[in-house]
Coordinates of C-alpha atoms in Angstrom, one line a residue:
X1 CA 89.3 36.5 107.2
X2 CA 87.5 39.9 105.8
X3 CA 89.2 42.9 106.4
X4 CA 85.8 44.1 108.0
X5 CA 85.4 41.5 110.6
X6 CA 88.9 41.2 112.2
X7 CA 89.7 39.3 115.1
X8 CA 90.5 41.6 118.1
X9 CA 91.7 41.4 121.6
X10 CA 89.9 44.1 124.5
X11 CA 92.5 45.3 126.8
X12 CA 90.7 48.3 128.1
X13 CA 87.4 50.2 128.2
X14 CA 86.6 53.9 127.1
X15 CA 84.7 56.4 129.2
X16 CA 81.6 55.7 127.0
X17 CA 82.0 52.0 128.3
X18 CA 83.1 50.5 124.9
X19 CA 85.9 48.0 124.9
X20 CA 89.3 49.2 123.1
X21 CA 91.4 47.1 121.1
X22 CA 95.0 48.1 120.0
X23 CA 96.0 47.1 116.3
X24 CA 98.7 47.9 113.8
X25 CA 96.4 50.3 112.0
X26 CA 95.2 52.0 115.2
X27 CA 93.0 52.0 118.3
X28 CA 89.4 50.3 117.5
X29 CA 86.5 51.0 119.9
X30 CA 84.2 48.0 120.0
X31 CA 80.7 48.2 121.3
X32 CA 79.3 45.4 123.8
X33 CA 82.9 44.2 124.4
X34 CA 85.0 43.9 127.8
X35 CA 88.4 43.6 128.9
X36 CA 90.0 40.4 128.2
X37 CA 87.8 39.1 125.5
X38 CA 88.6 38.2 122.4
X39 CA 86.1 39.0 119.9
X40 CA 85.1 39.0 116.3
X41 CA 83.9 42.4 115.1
X42 CA 82.3 44.3 112.2
X43 CA 84.0 47.6 111.6
X44 CA 81.4 50.5 111.2
X45 CA 83.6 53.4 110.4
X46 CA 87.2 54.3 110.2
X47 CA 88.6 58.0 111.0
X48 CA 92.1 59.4 111.0
X49 CA 93.4 57.9 114.3
X50 CA 90.9 55.2 115.2
X51 CA 88.0 52.9 114.0
X52 CA 84.7 52.1 115.4
X53 CA 83.1 48.6 115.6
X54 CA 80.7 46.5 116.9
X55 CA 81.1 42.7 118.2
X56 CA 79.7 40.0 116.1
X57 CA 81.0 37.3 118.2
X58 CA 82.5 36.5 121.6
X59 CA 85.2 33.9 120.6
X60 CA 87.0 33.9 124.3
X61 CA 85.7 35.3 127.4
X62 CA 87.6 37.6 129.6
X63 CA 88.7 36.9 133.2
X64 CA 86.1 39.1 135.0
X65 CA 83.0 38.1 132.6
X66 CA 80.1 36.5 134.4
X67 CA 76.7 35.6 133.4
X68 CA 73.9 38.6 132.8
X69 CA 71.6 39.4 136.0
X70 CA 68.8 40.2 133.3
X71 CA 67.3 38.1 130.8
X72 CA 67.0 41.2 128.4
X73 CA 70.7 42.4 128.7
X74 CA 71.7 41.2 125.3
X75 CA 69.2 43.8 123.6
X76 CA 68.7 46.3 126.0
X77 CA 71.1 49.5 126.1
X78 CA 70.8 50.2 129.6
X79 CA 73.4 47.9 131.4
X80 CA 76.4 47.8 129.3
X81 CA 78.7 46.6 131.8
X82 CA 76.1 43.9 133.2
X83 CA 78.5 40.8 132.5
X84 CA 81.3 42.3 134.2
X85 CA 82.0 41.4 137.6
X86 CA 81.0 44.0 140.1
X87 CA 84.8 44.5 141.9
X88 CA 86.2 44.9 138.2
X89 CA 83.5 47.7 137.3
X90 CA 84.4 49.4 140.3
X91 CA 88.3 48.9 139.4
X92 CA 87.8 50.5 135.8
X93 CA 85.5 53.2 137.3
X94 CA 88.7 54.3 139.2
X95 CA 90.8 53.9 136.3
X96 CA 88.7 56.1 134.0
X97 CA 88.3 58.8 136.7
X98 CA 92.0 59.0 137.2
X99 CA 92.8 58.6 133.6
X100 CA 90.5 61.8 132.8
X101 CA 91.7 63.9 135.6
X102 CA 95.2 63.2 134.3
X103 CA 94.6 63.6 130.5
X104 CA 91.9 66.1 130.4
X105 CA 92.1 67.8 133.6
X106 CA 96.2 67.8 133.6
X107 CA 96.3 66.8 137.3
X108 CA 99.6 65.0 137.7
X109 CA 98.6 63.4 141.0
X110 CA 94.9 63.5 141.5
X111 CA 94.0 62.8 145.2
X112 CA 91.5 60.1 144.7
X113 CA 90.0 58.3 147.6
X114 CA 88.8 54.7 147.4
X115 CA 85.4 54.4 145.6
X116 CA 82.3 54.1 147.5
X117 CA 79.7 51.6 146.6
X118 CA 76.5 50.1 147.7
X119 CA 76.3 46.0 147.9
X120 CA 72.7 46.2 146.3
X121 CA 73.0 45.1 142.4
X122 CA 69.3 45.0 141.6
X123 CA 66.1 46.4 142.3
X124 CA 68.1 49.8 143.6
X125 CA 66.4 52.4 141.2
X126 CA 63.7 54.9 142.4
X127 CA 63.1 56.3 138.7
X128 CA 63.2 54.9 135.5
X129 CA 62.3 56.3 131.9
X130 CA 60.4 53.8 129.7
X131 CA 59.9 54.5 126.2
X132 CA 56.8 53.7 123.7
X133 CA 57.9 52.1 120.8
X134 CA 56.4 49.8 118.0
X135 CA 57.0 46.2 117.3
X136 CA 56.2 43.9 114.5
X137 CA 52.7 42.6 114.6
X138 CA 51.0 40.7 111.6
X139 CA 47.6 41.6 112.9
X140 CA 48.3 45.3 112.9
X141 CA 49.9 46.9 109.6
X142 CA 51.8 49.7 111.5
X143 CA 53.0 47.3 114.5
X144 CA 51.9 47.1 117.9
X145 CA 52.5 49.6 120.8
X146 CA 55.0 48.7 123.2
X147 CA 56.7 50.1 126.4
X148 CA 60.3 49.4 127.3
X149 CA 64.0 50.7 126.9
X150 CA 66.1 51.8 123.8
X151 CA 67.8 49.0 122.4
X152 CA 71.5 48.9 122.5
X153 CA 72.6 51.6 119.6
X154 CA 69.8 52.6 118.3
X155 CA 66.1 54.6 119.0
X156 CA 64.1 50.8 118.7
X157 CA 62.4 50.1 121.6
X158 CA 62.6 46.7 123.3
X159 CA 60.2 45.3 126.1
X160 CA 61.9 44.7 129.3
X161 CA 59.1 42.9 131.2
X162 CA 61.8 41.2 133.5
X163 CA 64.3 44.5 134.0
X164 CA 66.1 44.1 137.1
X165 CA 66.2 47.5 138.2
X166 CA 63.1 48.1 139.4
X167 CA 61.1 45.8 141.9
X168 CA 58.3 43.7 140.4
X169 CA 55.6 45.3 141.7
X170 CA 56.9 48.5 139.8
X171 CA 57.2 46.5 136.8
X172 CA 53.8 45.2 137.2
X173 CA 52.7 48.9 136.5
X174 CA 54.7 49.1 133.4
X175 CA 53.1 46.1 132.2
X176 CA 49.4 47.3 132.9
X177 CA 50.5 50.9 131.2
X178 CA 51.6 48.8 128.2
X179 CA 48.5 46.8 128.0
X180 CA 46.1 49.7 128.6
X181 CA 47.7 51.7 126.2
X182 CA 47.9 49.0 123.4
X183 CA 43.9 49.0 124.3
X184 CA 42.8 52.3 124.0
X185 CA 45.1 53.0 120.8
X186 CA 44.0 49.8 118.9
X187 CA 43.6 50.8 115.2
X188 CA 44.2 54.3 115.3
X189 CA 47.2 55.4 113.5
X190 CA 47.4 58.7 115.3
X191 CA 48.1 56.9 118.7
X192 CA 51.3 55.3 117.6
X193 CA 54.2 55.5 119.2
X194 CA 56.5 58.6 118.7
X195 CA 59.1 58.3 116.5
X196 CA 62.0 61.1 117.1
X197 CA 64.2 62.6 114.4
X198 CA 67.7 60.7 114.1
X199 CA 68.8 64.1 113.0
X200 CA 71.2 65.8 115.4
X201 CA 71.1 69.5 116.2
X202 CA 73.6 71.6 114.2
X203 CA 76.0 74.3 115.4
X204 CA 74.2 74.3 118.8
X205 CA 70.8 74.8 117.3
X206 CA 67.9 73.5 118.9
X207 CA 66.2 70.9 117.1
X208 CA 63.2 71.9 114.6
X209 CA 59.7 71.5 116.4
X210 CA 57.5 68.4 115.3
X211 CA 55.9 68.7 111.8
X212 CA 53.3 66.2 110.9
X213 CA 52.2 63.0 112.6
X214 CA 55.4 61.4 113.9
X215 CA 53.4 59.6 116.9
X216 CA 51.7 60.2 119.8
X217 CA 53.0 58.2 122.9
X218 CA 56.4 58.9 124.0
X219 CA 57.6 58.1 127.7
X220 CA 56.2 56.4 130.7
X221 CA 58.5 57.6 133.6
X222 CA 58.2 55.6 136.9
X223 CA 58.9 57.0 140.5
X224 CA 59.1 55.2 143.8
X225 CA 58.8 57.3 147.1
X226 CA 56.5 58.2 150.1
X227 CA 53.9 60.5 150.5
X228 CA 54.7 63.9 151.5
X229 CA 53.2 63.5 155.1
X230 CA 53.7 60.1 157.2
X231 CA 55.4 58.7 160.3
X232 CA 58.4 56.9 159.0
X233 CA 61.6 58.6 159.8
X234 CA 64.3 59.0 157.0
X235 CA 65.9 55.8 158.3
X236 CA 62.9 53.6 158.9
X237 CA 62.0 54.8 155.0
X238 CA 65.4 53.1 153.8
X239 CA 64.8 50.1 156.0
X240 CA 61.5 49.5 154.4
X241 CA 61.2 50.0 150.7
X242 CA 58.3 48.1 150.4
X243 CA 56.4 50.9 151.9
X244 CA 57.5 52.9 148.7
X245 CA 54.3 54.2 146.5
X246 CA 54.4 54.8 142.8
X247 CA 54.2 57.8 140.7
X248 CA 53.4 57.8 137.1
X249 CA 54.7 60.4 134.5
X250 CA 53.3 59.8 131.1
X251 CA 54.9 62.1 128.4
X252 CA 52.9 62.6 125.0
X253 CA 53.2 65.0 122.0
X254 CA 50.5 67.5 122.2
X255 CA 47.2 66.2 121.8
X256 CA 43.7 67.1 120.7
X257 CA 40.7 66.9 123.3
X258 CA 40.0 63.2 122.3
X259 CA 43.7 62.2 122.8
X260 CA 43.8 63.7 126.3
X261 CA 40.8 62.0 127.3
X262 CA 42.4 58.7 126.5
X263 CA 45.2 59.5 128.4
X264 CA 43.1 60.3 131.5
X265 CA 41.5 56.9 130.6
X266 CA 44.8 55.1 131.1
X267 CA 45.6 57.1 134.3
X268 CA 42.3 56.6 135.9
X269 CA 42.5 52.4 134.8
X270 CA 46.1 52.3 136.3
X271 CA 45.1 53.6 139.3
X272 CA 42.4 51.5 140.0
X273 CA 44.2 48.4 139.1
X274 CA 47.2 49.2 141.2
X275 CA 46.8 50.6 144.8
X276 CA 50.6 51.3 145.1
X277 CA 50.1 53.7 142.5
X278 CA 49.7 57.4 144.5
X279 CA 49.2 59.6 141.3
X280 CA 49.2 59.5 137.4
X281 CA 50.5 62.6 135.6
X282 CA 50.0 63.6 132.2
X283 CA 52.9 66.0 130.1
X284 CA 53.1 67.2 126.7
X285 CA 56.4 67.8 124.8
X286 CA 56.3 69.6 121.6
X287 CA 59.7 69.1 120.4
X288 CA 60.8 66.2 118.0
X289 CA 63.5 64.7 120.1
X290 CA 64.1 61.8 122.4
X291 CA 64.2 63.6 125.7
X292 CA 61.9 62.4 128.6
X293 CA 61.2 65.9 129.5
X294 CA 57.8 67.5 129.9
X295 CA 57.0 70.8 128.5
X296 CA 53.6 71.1 130.0
X297 CA 51.6 69.6 132.7
X298 CA 48.0 68.8 131.4
X299 CA 46.9 66.8 134.4
X300 CA 47.3 64.9 137.7
X301 CA 45.4 62.2 138.9
X302 CA 45.7 61.7 142.7
X303 CA 44.4 58.7 144.4
X304 CA 44.6 60.2 147.9
X305 CA 42.7 63.3 146.4
X306 CA 45.4 66.2 147.5
X307 CA 44.6 68.0 144.3
X308 CA 46.8 68.7 141.3
X309 CA 49.8 70.7 142.8
X310 CA 50.1 68.6 145.6
X311 CA 49.3 65.3 143.9
X312 CA 52.7 65.3 142.1
X313 CA 54.8 65.6 145.0
X314 CA 56.5 62.7 147.2
X315 CA 59.5 62.5 149.6
X316 CA 62.7 60.8 149.5
X317 CA 65.4 60.7 152.6
X318 CA 68.9 62.0 152.1
X319 CA 71.4 62.1 154.7
X320 CA 69.1 61.6 157.6
X321 CA 66.6 64.3 156.2
X322 CA 63.3 64.5 154.1
X323 CA 63.3 66.1 150.9
X324 CA 60.2 66.9 149.2
X325 CA 60.3 66.9 145.1
X326 CA 57.8 66.5 142.2
X327 CA 57.5 63.4 140.2
X328 CA 59.3 65.0 137.4
X329 CA 62.1 66.4 139.3
X330 CA 65.4 65.7 139.0
X331 CA 66.9 63.6 142.4
X332 CA 69.5 60.8 142.7
X333 CA 67.5 57.5 141.2
X334 CA 69.7 55.1 143.5
X335 CA 68.2 55.9 147.2
X336 CA 70.5 53.6 149.1
X337 CA 73.9 54.7 147.1
X338 CA 72.8 58.2 147.3
X339 CA 73.1 58.0 151.3
X340 CA 76.8 57.6 150.7
X341 CA 77.1 60.6 148.2
X342 CA 75.5 62.7 151.0
X343 CA 77.7 61.5 153.9
X344 CA 80.8 62.1 151.5
X345 CA 79.6 65.6 150.7
X346 CA 79.3 66.6 154.4
X347 CA 82.4 64.6 155.4
X348 CA 84.3 66.6 153.2
X349 CA 83.0 69.9 154.0
X350 CA 83.2 69.3 157.9
X351 CA 86.6 70.5 158.5
X352 CA 85.5 73.9 156.8
X353 CA 82.2 74.2 158.5
X354 CA 83.6 73.3 161.9
X355 CA 86.8 75.6 161.9
X356 CA 88.1 75.9 165.3
X357 CA 85.9 73.1 166.7
X358 CA 82.4 74.7 166.2
X359 CA 80.2 75.5 163.3
X360 CA 81.2 78.6 161.5
X361 CA 78.1 80.8 162.6
X362 CA 78.7 83.2 159.9
X363 CA 79.4 81.2 156.9
X364 CA 77.8 81.7 153.3
X365 CA 77.0 78.9 151.0
X366 CA 76.7 79.6 147.3
X367 CA 74.5 76.3 146.3
X368 CA 74.5 76.4 142.0
X369 CA 72.7 73.9 139.9
X370 CA 70.8 73.4 143.7
X371 CA 67.8 71.3 142.3
X372 CA 65.0 70.9 145.0
X373 CA 67.8 71.9 147.3
X374 CA 69.6 68.5 147.7
X375 CA 72.5 67.8 149.0
X376 CA 73.1 71.6 149.2
X377 CA 70.6 71.8 152.2
X378 CA 72.3 69.1 154.3
X379 CA 75.1 71.8 154.1
X380 CA 73.1 74.8 154.6
X381 CA 72.1 73.5 158.2
X382 CA 75.4 74.2 158.9
X383 CA 75.7 77.8 157.4
X384 CA 74.3 81.2 158.3
X385 CA 72.8 81.9 155.0
X386 CA 72.5 80.1 151.7
X387 CA 71.9 81.4 147.9
X388 CA 70.8 78.6 145.9
X389 CA 70.6 78.9 142.0
X390 CA 68.5 76.4 139.7
X391 CA 67.4 76.9 136.0
X392 CA 64.1 74.9 136.8
X393 CA 61.2 76.9 138.5
X394 CA 59.4 74.2 140.0
X395 CA 62.3 72.5 141.7
X396 CA 63.3 76.3 142.9
X397 CA 59.8 76.5 144.6
X398 CA 60.4 72.8 146.2
X399 CA 64.0 74.1 147.3
X400 CA 62.4 76.8 149.2
X401 CA 59.8 74.7 150.9
X402 CA 62.4 72.1 151.9
X403 CA 64.7 74.9 153.3
X404 CA 61.9 76.0 155.5
X405 CA 61.4 72.8 156.6
X406 CA 64.8 72.0 157.5
X407 CA 65.2 75.7 159.4
X408 CA 67.8 76.9 156.4
X409 CA 67.7 80.8 156.0
X410 CA 68.9 82.2 152.4
X411 CA 67.2 82.8 148.9
X412 CA 66.5 80.4 146.2
X413 CA 66.5 81.8 142.6
X414 CA 65.2 80.1 139.5
X415 CA 67.1 80.9 136.2
X416 CA 70.2 80.4 134.2
X417 CA 73.1 80.3 136.6
X418 CA 75.7 82.3 134.6
X419 CA 73.1 85.1 134.1
X420 CA 71.9 85.3 137.5
X421 CA 75.7 85.5 139.0
X422 CA 76.2 88.5 136.5
X423 CA 73.2 90.0 137.3
X424 CA 73.8 89.6 141.4
X425 CA 77.3 90.9 141.2
X426 CA 78.0 89.7 144.5
X427 CA 81.7 90.8 145.6
X428 CA 84.8 88.4 145.6
X429 CA 84.8 86.9 149.0
X430 CA 81.1 87.0 149.6
X431 CA 80.7 83.3 150.0
X432 CA 82.8 80.9 152.1
X433 CA 81.9 77.7 150.1
X434 CA 80.3 77.0 146.7
X435 CA 78.6 73.7 146.2
X436 CA 78.2 73.1 142.5
X437 CA 76.3 70.1 141.1
X438 CA 76.0 70.6 137.3
X439 CA 74.5 68.1 135.0
X440 CA 76.4 65.7 132.7
X441 CA 77.2 68.7 130.6
X442 CA 79.2 70.0 133.4
X443 CA 79.5 73.8 134.4
X444 CA 78.9 76.5 131.7
X445 CA 81.7 78.8 131.2
X446 CA 80.2 81.3 132.5
X447 CA 79.6 79.8 135.8
X448 CA 83.5 78.8 135.9
X449 CA 84.4 82.2 135.3
X450 CA 82.1 83.8 138.1
X451 CA 83.5 81.1 140.3
X452 CA 87.1 82.2 139.7
X453 CA 86.0 85.8 140.2
X454 CA 84.1 85.3 143.7
X455 CA 87.1 83.4 144.9
X456 CA 85.3 81.2 147.6
X457 CA 87.9 79.7 149.9
X458 CA 86.4 76.2 149.1
X459 CA 84.4 74.9 146.4
X460 CA 82.6 71.5 146.5
X461 CA 82.0 69.9 143.4
X462 CA 79.6 66.8 142.5
X463 CA 79.9 65.6 139.1
X464 CA 78.2 62.5 137.2
X465 CA 80.6 62.8 134.4
X466 CA 84.4 62.1 134.7
X467 CA 85.1 63.9 131.4
X468 CA 83.6 67.1 131.9
X469 CA 84.6 67.0 135.7
X470 CA 88.1 66.9 134.2
X471 CA 87.7 69.8 132.0
X472 CA 85.9 71.5 134.8
X473 CA 89.0 70.7 137.2
X474 CA 91.5 72.0 134.4
X475 CA 89.9 75.1 134.8
X476 CA 89.6 75.5 138.4
X477 CA 93.3 74.3 138.8
X478 CA 94.5 77.7 137.8
X479 CA 93.5 79.4 141.4
X480 CA 92.6 76.2 143.2
X481 CA 94.0 72.8 144.2
X482 CA 91.8 69.5 144.8
X483 CA 92.3 68.4 148.6
X484 CA 90.2 65.0 147.8
X485 CA 88.2 63.4 145.3
X486 CA 85.9 60.9 146.0
X487 CA 84.2 58.3 143.3
X488 CA 80.8 57.1 144.2
X489 CA 79.2 54.2 142.1
X490 CA 75.2 55.3 142.0
X491 CA 74.9 53.5 138.6
X492 CA 76.1 49.7 138.3
X493 CA 76.6 48.0 135.5
X494 CA 77.4 51.2 133.6
X495 CA 80.0 53.2 133.0
X496 CA 78.2 56.5 134.8
X497 CA 80.1 57.6 137.7
X498 CA 79.5 60.5 140.3
X499 CA 82.4 62.0 142.1
X500 CA 82.5 64.6 145.1
X501 CA 85.5 66.7 145.3
X502 CA 86.7 69.6 147.5
X503 CA 88.8 72.2 146.3
X504 CA 91.0 75.0 148.1
X505 CA 91.6 78.2 146.9
X506 CA 95.7 78.5 146.8
X507 CA 97.5 80.9 149.0
X508 CA 99.1 83.7 147.4
X509 CA 96.9 83.7 144.2
X510 CA 96.3 87.2 143.4
X511 CA 93.1 88.7 142.2

């Protein structure tokens, strides 16, 4: 046996989804492997205390292995745990969350509640980002344009025409977009797929701006929802997923007038071919990276002629209410499972908001990283006043719109949360509850410091990353104790995990 292709037994999972093998020489992290499996692996790199490897061969299956749900599972990087039975997925998510809270968060006995999960394993996403790439094609020297998902462990793109995460009618739009983009780009090297630079940013600096022709087509994001005006109740919308329409956001590198006309043509043909498509949006991004986030909106073609500003808007139900968002806005991508998360937020805060048997008429809510207002506005309906803070100015405008629709009073501000809190200079004790829903990176250090200074009696923390939750928990634990931590599975077949935790300020803490 070659030293660089050892036989390994996988006995655990790491937080990033890789398998863990323990050897006399230390721990080995093995991609594409699951607990209980014996695998032949290739060592990729050795560090002082661990090694990294990729699976070459499955020698013996594990007890929780199952056949993949999707024909693209072996190549696509989207569902690393798809061959792991769902009950085992949930057990490992609970275990990894507990481990992070104990090891990183230093919580000796975290008050974990049983995980919540929706039964649906396929066709559950309301949003997916598909990347443009180039595939080998003998008829074209530079390859053929394709639209799919990143392959496991790299930036190459694999077509996924039978992906199991979106409903078939939505995938039909993706197939049409690929076909039309190929047709419009035929023979033009300036209309190849964008090739992001693999170089990481150094010392926290931003990536350099794009230089030269690194490609034009970047992403096509598809979002499912309902038009902003309609007769369905939120519950009826949940019961009738077949009524959802689609919004497509095409992201490209900055283009000239001709290239922008081609994108417009793509949108016009997609709208004509697919009645389910409500709008086609074109955005551009200058930075040479692999992010599917537009920096400038070029156009919005609206099938119902609502105009460019309104054409990109849709509604999604959450917690029995409607929320209006832009097709490019952040919102939970698993519509049905998000209802579990919203219910958990309200149930954990119910004792706080209903002190003495009735709503707290004077309660003030601080809603950090509020997005378009969800789930904070569900809580704000039970409070007297809300202060919402969000970096994205477009999302803040929609948060104000959603607040007005729900009859919530308060202010919603756009900008960096730490800087805005410094500028506001609210006195300690100004807020009764802080609801914090940060991105995967967790809370900024300045936000954690402001929370400890503001001293709200309760903090409700919604997290999408157990590792950064644990880091933030270690900071909060200086002055707060966790009352309940509930994991919620919004991302089946992946190691990603949401959680809702309620923190109460300790009695007798000075300052």
